[in-house]
Short mmCIF file of C-alpha atoms and ligand atoms in Angstrom, two decimals:
data_model
loop_
_atom_site.label_atom_id
_atom_site.label_comp_id
_atom_site.label_asym_id
_atom_site.label_seq_id
_atom_site.Cartn_x
_atom_site.Cartn_y
_atom_site.Cartn_z
CA MET A 40 314.94 5.81 50.22
CA PRO A 41 311.37 6.54 50.79
CA LYS A 42 309.56 8.30 48.05
CA MET A 43 309.38 12.09 48.28
CA PHE A 44 306.24 14.33 47.17
CA THR A 45 306.86 15.97 43.85
CA MET A 46 305.22 18.91 41.80
CA ASP A 47 302.65 16.29 40.25
CA ASP A 48 301.65 15.25 43.51
CA LEU A 49 301.04 19.12 44.57
CA ARG A 50 298.88 19.67 41.17
CA ILE A 51 296.48 16.24 42.04
CA LYS A 52 296.03 17.28 45.70
CA LEU A 53 295.29 20.63 44.69
CA GLN A 54 292.78 19.32 42.19
CA GLU A 55 291.30 17.02 44.50
CA ARG A 56 290.25 19.87 46.90
CA GLN A 57 289.25 22.35 44.07
CA HIS A 58 292.51 24.59 44.58
CA LYS A 59 294.12 26.26 41.83
CA MET A 60 297.70 25.61 41.01
CA THR A 61 299.14 29.35 41.00
CA PRO A 62 302.51 29.99 40.04
CA GLN A 63 303.31 31.25 43.15
CA ARG A 64 302.56 27.88 45.04
CA GLN A 65 304.62 26.13 42.23
CA THR A 66 307.57 28.35 42.78
CA VAL A 67 307.53 27.98 46.52
CA LEU A 68 307.69 24.09 46.39
CA GLN A 69 310.41 24.42 43.42
CA ILE A 70 312.57 26.43 46.01
CA PHE A 71 312.21 23.01 48.08
CA LEU A 72 312.54 20.25 45.25
CA ASP A 73 315.69 21.96 44.06
CA ARG A 74 317.68 22.11 47.60
CA PRO A 75 316.94 18.60 48.77
CA GLY A 76 317.81 18.20 52.51
CA LYS A 77 317.17 21.84 53.37
CA HIS A 78 315.15 23.14 56.40
CA LEU A 79 313.78 26.55 55.47
CA SER A 80 311.81 29.10 57.08
CA ALA A 81 309.43 31.41 55.42
CA GLU A 82 312.16 34.04 55.74
CA ASP A 83 314.58 31.58 54.02
CA VAL A 84 312.04 30.96 51.26
CA HIS A 85 311.39 34.41 50.79
CA GLY A 86 315.19 35.32 50.76
CA LEU A 87 315.37 32.58 48.06
CA LEU A 88 312.91 34.02 45.83
CA ARG A 89 314.26 37.49 45.81
CA ASP A 90 317.57 36.17 44.70
CA GLU A 91 315.91 34.61 42.02
CA HIS A 92 314.16 38.11 41.24
CA SER A 93 310.77 36.60 42.07
CA GLU A 94 308.03 39.37 43.32
CA ILE A 95 306.36 36.77 45.60
CA GLY A 96 305.81 38.60 48.92
CA LEU A 97 306.37 37.21 52.41
CA ALA A 98 302.74 37.08 53.26
CA THR A 99 301.95 34.82 50.05
CA VAL A 100 305.05 32.63 51.11
CA TYR A 101 303.61 32.08 54.43
CA ARG A 102 300.00 31.23 52.92
CA SER A 103 301.68 29.04 50.78
CA LEU A 104 303.77 27.21 53.11
CA GLU A 105 300.78 26.83 55.10
CA LEU A 106 298.73 25.29 52.32
CA LEU A 107 301.67 22.95 51.40
CA SER A 108 302.05 21.58 55.00
CA ASP A 109 298.15 21.21 55.19
CA LEU A 110 298.28 18.94 51.79
CA GLY A 111 301.16 17.16 53.73
CA ILE A 112 303.49 17.80 50.62
CA LEU A 113 305.66 19.93 53.18
CA GLN A 114 306.55 18.88 56.96
CA LYS A 115 306.36 21.81 59.08
CA MET A 116 308.96 21.50 62.09
CA GLU A 117 309.28 23.57 65.36
CA PHE A 118 313.10 23.39 66.61
CA GLY A 119 312.72 25.35 69.61
CA ASP A 120 313.84 28.90 68.26
CA GLY A 121 309.82 29.96 67.68
CA CYS A 122 310.52 29.74 64.22
CA SER A 123 308.86 27.12 61.76
CA ARG A 124 311.02 25.42 59.11
CA TYR A 125 309.62 23.14 56.49
CA GLU A 126 311.06 20.40 54.25
CA VAL A 127 309.58 18.02 51.69
CA ASN A 128 307.60 15.26 53.10
CA THR A 129 307.91 11.56 52.49
CA THR A 130 304.82 10.30 50.83
CA ASP A 131 304.27 7.49 53.29
CA PRO A 132 304.41 9.36 56.80
CA SER A 133 305.22 6.43 58.75
CA GLN A 134 308.64 6.07 56.55
CA HIS A 135 310.36 8.98 57.88
CA HIS A 136 313.89 9.30 56.19
CA HIS A 137 316.07 11.15 58.87
CA HIS A 138 316.17 12.64 62.21
CA HIS A 139 317.43 16.22 63.20
CA LEU A 140 320.56 17.32 64.96
CA ILE A 141 319.96 20.99 65.90
CA CYS A 142 322.70 23.45 66.74
CA THR A 143 321.88 25.70 69.79
CA SER A 144 324.78 28.16 68.86
CA CYS A 145 323.97 28.73 65.08
CA GLY A 146 320.64 27.34 64.55
CA LYS A 147 321.96 25.15 61.84
CA VAL A 148 319.72 21.86 61.03
CA LEU A 149 321.45 18.73 60.28
CA GLU A 150 320.02 15.31 59.49
CA PHE A 151 321.12 11.82 60.86
CA GLU A 152 320.03 9.04 58.60
CA ASP A 153 321.22 6.02 60.58
CA ASP A 154 318.06 5.03 62.68
CA LEU A 155 318.80 2.54 65.44
CA LEU A 156 315.42 3.65 66.83
CA ASP A 157 313.47 0.80 64.99
CA ASP A 158 315.30 -2.02 67.43
CA LEU A 159 314.26 0.18 70.35
CA GLU A 160 310.82 0.24 69.11
CA HIS A 161 310.69 -3.33 68.97
CA ASP A 162 311.80 -3.56 72.57
CA ILE A 163 309.32 -1.45 73.67
CA MET A 164 306.79 -2.96 71.93
CA GLU A 165 307.77 -6.31 73.49
CA LYS A 166 307.68 -4.94 76.96
CA SER A 167 304.99 -2.77 76.98
CA GLN A 168 302.69 -4.12 74.47
CA PHE A 169 302.31 -0.66 73.09
CA LYS A 170 301.94 -0.66 69.35
CA ILE A 171 304.30 1.92 68.12
CA HIS A 172 303.46 3.40 64.56
CA ASP A 173 306.11 6.40 64.56
CA HIS A 174 308.77 8.17 66.46
CA GLN A 175 310.08 11.70 66.65
CA VAL A 176 313.51 12.84 67.98
CA LYS A 177 315.45 15.76 68.02
CA PHE A 178 318.87 16.26 69.39
CA PHE A 179 319.95 19.54 70.47
CA GLY A 180 323.64 20.27 70.86
CA ILE A 181 326.94 22.13 69.00
CA CYS A 182 327.96 21.57 65.42
CA LYS A 183 331.20 20.77 64.37
CA GLU A 184 331.81 24.35 62.96
CA CYS A 185 330.72 26.03 66.14
CA GLN A 186 332.87 23.82 68.25
CA GLU A 187 335.80 24.78 66.15
CA LYS A 188 335.13 28.54 66.49
CA LYS A 189 335.77 28.20 70.29
ZN1 ZN B 193 326.44 25.62 64.59
ZN1 ZN B 194 315.08 16.95 57.61
ZN1 ZN B 195 313.39 7.09 63.13
#
């Protein structure tokens, strides 16, 4: 498993940039650390914070998410519904750990671990002399639950 960012990394990265480690930034990151494998929007994070009786407003959540993704700790993703989602990043950006399956019916995002694309990358490099250092793939379709609802 690739190494993921932690709260200590946030502290170090903020220090490097002379930014303060505020309780809000810490709380927002903690939401993700407590929920591995979740892909959360600003509204999702805000809702979870409200459930935990936190007073952090939506605008602060937006700003914290932007900062955390600028620092590379969170990865910002677009899944075609106009609503950005975030997840904790791997410390080595070339070591992505999964691909995404997006349900176009309920908007759920699933992860797919098996990466058969390394072989494909190898093929492409050999045939086209193109040196690949990463790839991004999104699969759009209908999840199992939505299929059963039909
Ligand atoms: Zn679905
Ligand atoms: Zn993911
Ligand atoms: Zn891959």
